[in-house]
Tab-separated table of C-alpha atoms in Angstrom:
chain	number	residue	atom	x	y	z
A	1	UNK	CA	0.198	0.064	0.184
A	2	UNK	CA	1.223	3.340	-0.726
A	3	UNK	CA	1.393	5.701	2.016
A	4	UNK	CA	-0.623	9.337	2.248
A	5	UNK	CA	2.031	11.800	0.443
A	6	UNK	CA	3.808	14.843	1.907
A	7	UNK	CA	1.810	17.729	0.411
A	8	UNK	CA	5.295	19.890	0.592
A	9	UNK	CA	7.760	19.680	-2.075
A	10	UNK	CA	10.645	17.204	-1.127
A	11	UNK	CA	13.201	20.069	-1.157
A	12	UNK	CA	10.978	22.155	1.157
A	13	UNK	CA	10.657	19.533	3.826
A	14	UNK	CA	14.049	18.845	3.599
A	15	UNK	CA	15.302	22.677	4.542
A	16	UNK	CA	12.649	23.113	6.915
A	17	UNK	CA	14.150	19.753	8.805
A	18	UNK	CA	17.645	21.094	8.357
A	19	UNK	CA	17.072	24.323	9.885
A	20	UNK	CA	15.270	22.728	12.960
A	21	UNK	CA	18.363	20.471	13.178
A	22	UNK	CA	20.368	23.357	13.486
A	23	UNK	CA	18.184	25.139	15.815
A	24	UNK	CA	17.877	22.345	18.272
A	25	UNK	CA	20.246	23.749	20.567
A	26	UNK	CA	18.611	26.957	20.321
A	27	UNK	CA	15.279	25.564	22.003
A	28	UNK	CA	15.852	25.718	25.310
A	29	UNK	CA	17.432	29.708	24.769
A	30	UNK	CA	14.377	30.435	22.915
A	31	UNK	CA	11.891	29.377	25.234
A	32	UNK	CA	13.786	30.899	28.372
A	33	UNK	CA	13.253	34.166	26.123
A	34	UNK	CA	9.533	33.717	25.755
A	35	UNK	CA	8.945	32.799	29.278
A	36	UNK	CA	10.865	35.573	30.890
A	37	UNK	CA	8.872	37.959	28.116
A	38	UNK	CA	12.182	38.957	26.236
A	39	UNK	CA	11.156	37.893	23.034
A	40	UNK	CA	7.569	38.902	22.218
A	41	UNK	CA	8.156	38.726	18.601
A	42	UNK	CA	9.903	36.352	16.014
A	43	UNK	CA	12.188	39.298	14.881
A	44	UNK	CA	13.112	39.898	18.701
A	45	UNK	CA	13.688	35.966	19.176
A	46	UNK	CA	15.929	36.056	15.774
A	47	UNK	CA	17.819	38.903	16.794
A	48	UNK	CA	18.536	37.409	20.251
A	49	UNK	CA	19.403	34.148	19.164
A	50	UNK	CA	21.471	35.299	16.523
A	51	UNK	CA	20.037	33.214	13.596
A	52	UNK	CA	18.471	33.344	10.371
A	53	UNK	CA	14.862	34.205	10.503
A	54	UNK	CA	14.246	30.906	8.984
A	55	UNK	CA	16.008	29.161	11.705
A	56	UNK	CA	13.960	30.906	14.283
A	57	UNK	CA	10.684	30.099	12.281
A	58	UNK	CA	11.734	26.447	12.901
A	59	UNK	CA	12.546	26.894	16.426
A	60	UNK	CA	9.351	28.484	17.385
A	61	UNK	CA	7.354	26.231	15.544
A	62	UNK	CA	8.864	23.193	17.488
A	63	UNK	CA	8.071	25.056	20.760
A	64	UNK	CA	4.869	25.240	19.313
A	65	UNK	CA	4.223	21.476	18.525
A	66	UNK	CA	5.568	20.767	22.112
A	67	UNK	CA	2.440	22.994	23.568
A	68	UNK	CA	4.764	25.405	25.171
A	69	UNK	CA	4.076	28.710	23.135
A	70	UNK	CA	2.182	30.348	20.704
A	71	UNK	CA	2.765	31.650	17.590
A	72	UNK	CA	0.464	34.375	16.069
A	73	UNK	CA	1.129	34.597	12.424
A	74	UNK	CA	-1.199	37.322	11.706
A	75	UNK	CA	-0.673	39.952	14.507
A	76	UNK	CA	-2.453	43.471	13.529
A	77	UNK	CA	-0.141	46.365	12.685
A	78	UNK	CA	0.192	48.946	14.929
A	79	UNK	CA	-1.173	52.378	13.738
A	80	UNK	CA	1.468	54.217	11.942
A	81	UNK	CA	3.508	51.144	11.594
A	82	UNK	CA	5.270	50.069	8.065
A	83	UNK	CA	5.786	46.590	7.026
A	84	UNK	CA	4.644	43.376	7.785
A	85	UNK	CA	4.482	43.005	11.433
A	86	UNK	CA	6.683	40.211	13.004
A	87	UNK	CA	5.219	37.011	14.171
A	88	UNK	CA	3.858	37.476	17.946
A	89	UNK	CA	5.049	34.614	20.434
A	90	UNK	CA	3.385	33.870	23.624
A	91	UNK	CA	3.677	31.165	26.217
A	92	UNK	CA	0.892	28.608	25.680
A	93	UNK	CA	-2.025	29.369	28.138
A	94	UNK	CA	-3.205	25.805	28.186
A	95	UNK	CA	-0.181	24.196	27.982
A	96	UNK	CA	1.697	22.327	31.073
A	97	UNK	CA	2.316	23.345	34.855
A	98	UNK	CA	4.613	22.918	37.300
A	99	UNK	CA	2.905	21.983	40.805
A	100	UNK	CA	4.283	24.607	43.354
A	101	UNK	CA	4.105	24.478	47.193
A	102	UNK	CA	4.825	26.874	49.758
A	103	UNK	CA	5.237	26.108	53.584
A	104	UNK	CA	5.080	28.781	56.204
A	105	UNK	CA	4.505	29.395	59.877
A	106	UNK	CA	0.847	29.865	59.591
A	107	UNK	CA	0.041	26.932	57.088
A	108	UNK	CA	0.603	26.175	53.308
A	109	UNK	CA	-0.143	27.043	49.792
A	110	UNK	CA	-0.213	25.009	46.816
A	111	UNK	CA	-0.654	26.251	43.518
A	112	UNK	CA	-0.476	25.379	39.374
A	113	UNK	CA	1.943	27.694	37.546
A	114	UNK	CA	2.400	27.658	34.027
A	115	UNK	CA	5.228	29.178	31.538
A	116	UNK	CA	5.448	32.803	32.401
A	117	UNK	CA	5.204	32.774	35.831
A	118	UNK	CA	1.280	32.504	35.371
A	119	UNK	CA	-0.357	30.974	38.413
A	120	UNK	CA	-3.409	28.792	36.651
A	121	UNK	CA	-4.971	27.623	40.320
A	122	UNK	CA	-4.090	27.903	43.649
A	123	UNK	CA	-5.219	26.694	47.121
A	124	UNK	CA	-4.274	27.614	50.388
A	125	UNK	CA	-4.369	25.662	53.558
A	126	UNK	CA	-3.954	26.075	57.244
A	127	UNK	CA	-2.720	23.580	59.816
A	128	UNK	CA	-0.490	23.393	62.811
A	129	UNK	CA	2.971	22.837	61.483
A	130	UNK	CA	4.289	20.094	63.490
A	131	UNK	CA	7.538	18.484	64.125
A	132	UNK	CA	6.990	16.026	61.421
A	133	UNK	CA	7.744	17.457	57.755
A	134	UNK	CA	5.877	14.759	56.148
A	135	UNK	CA	2.562	15.674	57.411
A	136	UNK	CA	2.168	19.155	55.993
A	137	UNK	CA	4.098	17.947	53.025
A	138	UNK	CA	1.496	15.459	52.263
A	139	UNK	CA	-1.148	17.777	52.873
A	140	UNK	CA	0.127	20.239	50.272
A	141	UNK	CA	1.074	17.899	47.857
A	142	UNK	CA	-2.505	16.064	47.989
A	143	UNK	CA	-3.860	19.767	47.508
A	144	UNK	CA	-1.702	20.581	44.265
A	145	UNK	CA	-2.820	16.889	43.007
A	146	UNK	CA	-6.487	17.865	43.394
A	147	UNK	CA	-5.856	20.834	41.142
A	148	UNK	CA	-4.107	18.790	38.676
A	149	UNK	CA	-7.146	16.751	38.572
A	150	UNK	CA	-9.498	19.571	38.349
A	151	UNK	CA	-7.757	21.209	35.447
A	152	UNK	CA	-6.563	18.408	33.506
A	153	UNK	CA	-3.222	19.736	33.059
A	154	UNK	CA	-0.055	18.068	32.389
A	155	UNK	CA	2.628	18.514	35.182
A	156	UNK	CA	6.291	18.962	34.337
A	157	UNK	CA	7.607	18.812	38.014
A	158	UNK	CA	7.089	19.926	41.449
A	159	UNK	CA	9.123	22.533	43.402
A	160	UNK	CA	8.866	23.484	47.237
A	161	UNK	CA	9.447	26.964	49.109
A	162	UNK	CA	10.110	26.765	52.635
A	163	UNK	CA	11.261	29.321	55.241
A	164	UNK	CA	14.590	27.880	56.213
A	165	UNK	CA	18.095	27.806	54.880
A	166	UNK	CA	18.474	24.609	52.424
A	167	UNK	CA	21.861	23.029	52.561
A	168	UNK	CA	23.175	21.713	49.246
A	169	UNK	CA	23.162	18.918	47.721
A	170	UNK	CA	21.100	17.118	50.199
A	171	UNK	CA	18.336	19.360	50.650
A	172	UNK	CA	18.299	19.448	54.329
A	173	UNK	CA	16.254	22.283	56.379
A	174	UNK	CA	19.335	23.609	58.162
A	175	UNK	CA	17.441	26.045	60.249
A	176	UNK	CA	13.774	26.170	60.343
A	177	UNK	CA	13.685	28.347	63.105
A	178	UNK	CA	9.874	29.152	62.473
A	179	UNK	CA	8.704	25.693	61.893
A	180	UNK	CA	8.667	22.836	64.333
A	181	UNK	CA	10.913	20.862	62.138
A	182	UNK	CA	13.982	19.101	63.388
A	183	UNK	CA	17.273	20.881	62.487
A	184	UNK	CA	18.695	19.147	59.200
A	185	UNK	CA	15.350	17.596	58.202
A	186	UNK	CA	15.781	15.845	54.672
A	187	UNK	CA	12.850	17.880	53.288
A	188	UNK	CA	13.815	17.666	49.488
A	189	UNK	CA	13.590	13.645	49.880
A	190	UNK	CA	10.338	13.890	51.989
A	191	UNK	CA	8.812	16.256	49.451
A	192	UNK	CA	9.705	13.861	46.519
A	193	UNK	CA	8.354	10.795	48.322
A	194	UNK	CA	4.810	12.750	48.938
A	195	UNK	CA	5.175	13.521	45.022
A	196	UNK	CA	5.453	9.844	44.086
A	197	UNK	CA	2.958	8.908	46.861
A	198	UNK	CA	0.342	11.231	44.907
A	199	UNK	CA	0.958	9.371	41.815
A	200	UNK	CA	2.853	12.060	40.506
A	201	UNK	CA	5.960	10.627	38.036
A	202	UNK	CA	7.966	14.044	37.874
A	203	UNK	CA	10.857	15.362	39.466
A	204	UNK	CA	10.545	17.196	42.682
A	205	UNK	CA	12.661	20.251	43.828
A	206	UNK	CA	13.165	22.509	47.075
A	207	UNK	CA	14.616	25.603	48.053
A	208	UNK	CA	14.654	28.774	50.506
A	209	UNK	CA	11.375	30.873	50.152
A	210	UNK	CA	13.229	34.180	49.638
A	211	UNK	CA	15.545	32.748	47.327
A	212	UNK	CA	13.063	31.464	45.198
A	213	UNK	CA	10.987	34.923	45.570
A	214	UNK	CA	14.131	36.635	44.170
A	215	UNK	CA	14.269	34.121	40.996
A	216	UNK	CA	10.939	34.811	40.449
A	217	UNK	CA	10.904	38.528	40.609
A	218	UNK	CA	14.506	38.562	38.533
A	219	UNK	CA	12.504	36.409	35.640
A	220	UNK	CA	9.215	38.193	35.922
A	221	UNK	CA	8.676	41.033	38.328
A	222	UNK	CA	10.603	43.985	39.982
A	223	UNK	CA	14.073	42.463	39.534
A	224	UNK	CA	13.631	41.799	35.534
A	225	UNK	CA	16.565	43.513	33.778
A	226	UNK	CA	18.948	43.591	36.816
A	227	UNK	CA	22.413	42.352	36.956
A	228	UNK	CA	23.315	41.925	40.656
A	229	UNK	CA	19.829	41.955	42.265
A	230	UNK	CA	19.379	42.158	46.364
A	231	UNK	CA	16.080	40.960	47.822
A	232	UNK	CA	15.183	41.413	51.222
A	233	UNK	CA	11.703	40.104	52.446
A	234	UNK	CA	9.722	39.462	55.661
A	235	UNK	CA	8.085	35.934	55.514
A	236	UNK	CA	5.033	35.461	57.950
A	237	UNK	CA	7.922	35.357	60.543
A	238	UNK	CA	11.394	36.582	59.980
A	239	UNK	CA	13.617	38.309	57.693
A	240	UNK	CA	15.340	36.656	54.659
A	241	UNK	CA	17.578	37.599	51.863
A	242	UNK	CA	18.963	36.423	48.297
A	243	UNK	CA	21.378	37.846	45.694
A	244	UNK	CA	20.860	37.196	42.130
A	245	UNK	CA	24.073	37.861	40.075
A	246	UNK	CA	23.980	37.547	36.112
A	247	UNK	CA	20.537	35.917	36.320
A	248	UNK	CA	21.649	32.860	38.419
A	249	UNK	CA	21.118	32.747	42.383
A	250	UNK	CA	23.973	32.970	44.506
A	251	UNK	CA	23.656	30.407	47.270
A	252	UNK	CA	27.208	30.077	48.177
A	253	UNK	CA	29.259	26.712	48.512
A	254	UNK	CA	26.387	24.878	50.196
A	255	UNK	CA	23.360	26.569	49.686
A	256	UNK	CA	23.655	28.953	52.838
A	257	UNK	CA	24.568	32.599	51.583
A	258	UNK	CA	22.779	35.396	52.196
A	259	UNK	CA	21.263	34.613	55.865
A	260	UNK	CA	20.627	38.490	55.876
A	261	UNK	CA	17.830	37.997	58.713
A	262	UNK	CA	21.030	37.631	60.917
A	263	UNK	CA	22.553	40.759	60.160
A	264	UNK	CA	22.491	42.627	63.982
A	265	UNK	CA	20.474	45.967	63.580
A	266	UNK	CA	20.081	46.782	67.526
A	267	UNK	CA	22.584	45.453	69.698
A	268	UNK	CA	20.512	45.884	72.856
A	269	UNK	CA	17.505	44.572	71.094
A	270	UNK	CA	15.250	41.453	71.469
A	271	UNK	CA	17.036	38.040	71.602
A	272	UNK	CA	17.002	36.394	68.290
A	273	UNK	CA	16.824	32.499	67.602
A	274	UNK	CA	20.277	31.937	66.427
A	275	UNK	CA	21.433	33.120	69.756
A	276	UNK	CA	22.411	36.865	69.093
A	277	UNK	CA	20.543	39.766	69.762
A	278	UNK	CA	19.141	42.530	67.926
A	279	UNK	CA	18.976	40.432	64.364
A	280	UNK	CA	16.758	41.845	61.565
A	281	UNK	CA	14.968	38.566	61.996
A	282	UNK	CA	13.298	39.687	65.164
A	283	UNK	CA	13.605	43.677	64.986
A	284	UNK	CA	12.250	44.156	61.518
A	285	UNK	CA	9.481	41.082	61.046
A	286	UNK	CA	5.757	41.141	61.375
A	287	UNK	CA	5.758	40.408	64.984
A	288	UNK	CA	8.134	42.926	65.716
A	289	UNK	CA	6.028	45.726	63.620
A	290	UNK	CA	3.073	44.541	65.828
A	291	UNK	CA	4.727	44.690	68.990
A	292	UNK	CA	6.142	48.097	68.235
A	293	UNK	CA	2.548	49.554	67.486
A	294	UNK	CA	1.069	48.177	70.608
A	295	UNK	CA	-1.264	45.657	68.756
A	296	UNK	CA	-1.812	42.286	70.239
A	297	UNK	CA	-1.098	39.641	67.272
A	298	UNK	CA	-4.613	37.428	66.719
A	299	UNK	CA	-4.984	34.343	65.478
A	300	UNK	CA	-7.799	34.682	62.976
A	301	UNK	CA	-5.198	35.757	59.884
A	302	UNK	CA	-1.536	35.431	59.528
A	303	UNK	CA	1.001	38.088	61.281
A	304	UNK	CA	1.997	39.167	58.061
A	305	UNK	CA	-1.620	40.121	56.757
A	306	UNK	CA	-2.225	41.728	60.154
A	307	UNK	CA	1.089	44.040	59.828
A	308	UNK	CA	0.347	44.697	56.176
A	309	UNK	CA	-3.376	45.767	57.157
A	310	UNK	CA	-2.615	47.914	59.992
A	311	UNK	CA	0.016	49.897	57.436
A	312	UNK	CA	-2.543	50.191	54.977
A	313	UNK	CA	-5.408	51.293	56.949
A	314	UNK	CA	-4.283	52.843	59.997
A	315	UNK	CA	-1.505	54.639	59.073
A	316	UNK	CA	-2.705	58.113	60.422
A	317	UNK	CA	-2.467	56.334	64.127
A	318	UNK	CA	0.404	58.063	65.849
A	319	UNK	CA	1.732	54.405	67.009
A	320	UNK	CA	1.505	52.980	63.922
A	321	UNK	CA	3.495	55.583	62.458
A	322	UNK	CA	6.107	55.391	65.045
A	323	UNK	CA	6.331	51.669	64.552
A	324	UNK	CA	6.543	52.366	60.864
A	325	UNK	CA	9.536	54.596	61.677
A	326	UNK	CA	11.346	52.357	63.874
A	327	UNK	CA	11.467	49.665	61.722
A	328	UNK	CA	12.453	51.558	58.557
A	329	UNK	CA	15.193	52.758	60.357
A	330	UNK	CA	16.338	49.189	61.545
A	331	UNK	CA	15.741	48.111	58.025
A	332	UNK	CA	17.629	50.708	56.391
A	333	UNK	CA	20.753	49.873	58.457
A	334	UNK	CA	20.761	46.547	57.558
A	335	UNK	CA	20.389	47.382	53.882
A	336	UNK	CA	23.030	49.955	54.355
A	337	UNK	CA	25.344	47.322	55.948
A	338	UNK	CA	24.565	44.990	52.637
A	339	UNK	CA	25.019	47.605	49.890
A	340	UNK	CA	28.377	48.403	51.389
A	341	UNK	CA	29.412	44.254	50.701
A	342	UNK	CA	27.823	43.704	47.670
A	343	UNK	CA	27.243	46.819	45.886
A	344	UNK	CA	23.744	45.798	44.033
A	345	UNK	CA	22.561	47.764	41.210
A	346	UNK	CA	18.677	47.015	42.586
A	347	UNK	CA	17.265	46.054	45.825
A	348	UNK	CA	13.531	44.879	45.855
A	349	UNK	CA	11.729	44.310	49.413
A	350	UNK	CA	9.106	41.604	49.851
A	351	UNK	CA	6.291	41.164	52.624
A	352	UNK	CA	6.298	43.451	55.135
A	353	UNK	CA	9.219	45.785	53.875
A	354	UNK	CA	7.440	46.355	50.656
A	355	UNK	CA	4.894	47.829	52.851
A	356	UNK	CA	7.290	49.969	54.608
A	357	UNK	CA	8.813	51.165	51.792
A	358	UNK	CA	5.435	52.257	50.288
A	359	UNK	CA	4.543	53.963	53.582
A	360	UNK	CA	8.040	55.860	54.258
A	361	UNK	CA	9.985	55.746	50.617
A	362	UNK	CA	11.781	59.003	51.656
A	363	UNK	CA	12.767	57.769	55.004
A	364	UNK	CA	13.901	54.379	53.975
A	365	UNK	CA	16.054	55.760	51.040
A	366	UNK	CA	17.722	58.202	53.223
A	367	UNK	CA	18.643	55.841	56.088
A	368	UNK	CA	20.128	53.592	53.310
A	369	UNK	CA	22.248	56.678	51.559
A	370	UNK	CA	23.185	58.119	54.632
A	371	UNK	CA	24.922	54.707	56.297
A	372	UNK	CA	26.251	53.290	53.093
A	373	UNK	CA	29.433	54.353	51.388
A	374	UNK	CA	28.066	53.576	47.903
A	375	UNK	CA	24.498	54.739	48.466
A	376	UNK	CA	26.026	58.506	49.184
A	377	UNK	CA	27.471	57.932	45.739
A	378	UNK	CA	24.381	57.536	43.348
A	379	UNK	CA	22.009	55.498	45.488
A	380	UNK	CA	20.657	52.149	44.718
A	381	UNK	CA	16.986	52.098	43.752
A	382	UNK	CA	14.663	50.468	46.325
A	383	UNK	CA	11.436	48.850	44.615
A	384	UNK	CA	8.658	46.448	46.291
A	385	UNK	CA	8.189	43.235	44.895
A	386	UNK	CA	5.539	43.005	42.354
A	387	UNK	CA	4.372	39.446	42.018
A	388	UNK	CA	1.577	37.916	44.014
A	389	UNK	CA	3.101	34.621	45.752
A	390	UNK	CA	6.315	35.103	44.602
A	391	UNK	CA	7.977	32.294	46.508
A	392	UNK	CA	5.290	30.278	44.750
A	393	UNK	CA	6.394	31.213	41.454
A	394	UNK	CA	9.975	30.470	42.322
A	395	UNK	CA	9.167	27.325	43.265
A	396	UNK	CA	7.614	26.532	40.020
A	397	UNK	CA	10.891	28.105	38.297
A	398	UNK	CA	12.859	25.196	39.829
A	399	UNK	CA	10.330	22.393	38.399
A	400	UNK	CA	10.586	24.288	35.119
A	401	UNK	CA	14.193	24.765	34.741
A	402	UNK	CA	14.697	21.291	33.057
A	403	UNK	CA	12.304	22.063	30.652
A	404	UNK	CA	13.940	25.291	29.931
A	405	UNK	CA	17.139	23.601	29.933
A	406	UNK	CA	16.203	21.182	27.170
A	407	UNK	CA	12.575	21.223	25.989
A	408	UNK	CA	12.402	18.582	23.500
A	409	UNK	CA	14.369	15.916	25.815
A	410	UNK	CA	12.200	16.686	28.507
A	411	UNK	CA	8.586	16.843	26.972
A	412	UNK	CA	8.717	14.949	23.857
């Protein structure tokens, strides 16, 4: 029997396959450019990859065939523009997702995150975080698996964000100070086991929540375009930091770099969980703010939510304004020391610190400039983080990374 003929001339098909073969090494870089919004059109993709227009077209077509991006071959021309508009490229809205999970002092949250950092679905959960990590990790994975069943999406991997330094390469939670977990708990291994137990045959990853927030903001939010990006943020309890250098997280020799929560900012201040006194972790977190404002924390919502609401809705209260000033001064002192050491080109602030920047931007910038050597010579831009649930998005980035490195090998 004769097979169905290929309607394309033999030469055309051979040429297209040759272009794709030449461009296979560009599939990952091309996907990352679309994923981060740096290649909105095929013309930009061609220029960024340094390939021919035909090769860029073949690469885009392959990524579309894998269900990862969409190519709009008939985009509308902008008013006043000349010539044919370039094909527009976007992530596939109905494409695969990563299962992202976050555990914090007040509970957990699961989400499905697509390319481009888009949160497709999310499910919060609240339970007491006891000494057995498997309990809450089982709950958050089960919530994520329910979302996958409800949406019918293909899952490429699972990522977890935790409020602890993560020792590498083992993936141990070295100092989960605001959780009841034992020091050195094998969190990545436990998480991977819960993912398998939920029937998901995908790779599993875990990382520090602020590191992952910084990664997400660098790729999709307020840190986009920065070369040396410093992120300092409060979680539901405590303070964390992260550094992105040339697009990559700087985690040190064993994953433990940038423990900025233990920078001392008040020598006579509160005792810290680390054994010292007056660290940022206990002087500039949500509990410290509520205490400084004379408010008794309540059990109905997280400490972070209570502190944020107090600033945004009651800033005219003298006690609240005084508390903002006190925490801004402590935060500014800590940031100034970090600027002297790291010389970043941008600082982004998350959690309560973003709210403090919004409430008293001039004061915070002045403290950093006055107390830092490089701040006096020009200043470092201070911006609030812009992504909702950026630690979740960052956890998803861990799961997406193998796909970004090798789309065809991972998904085909």
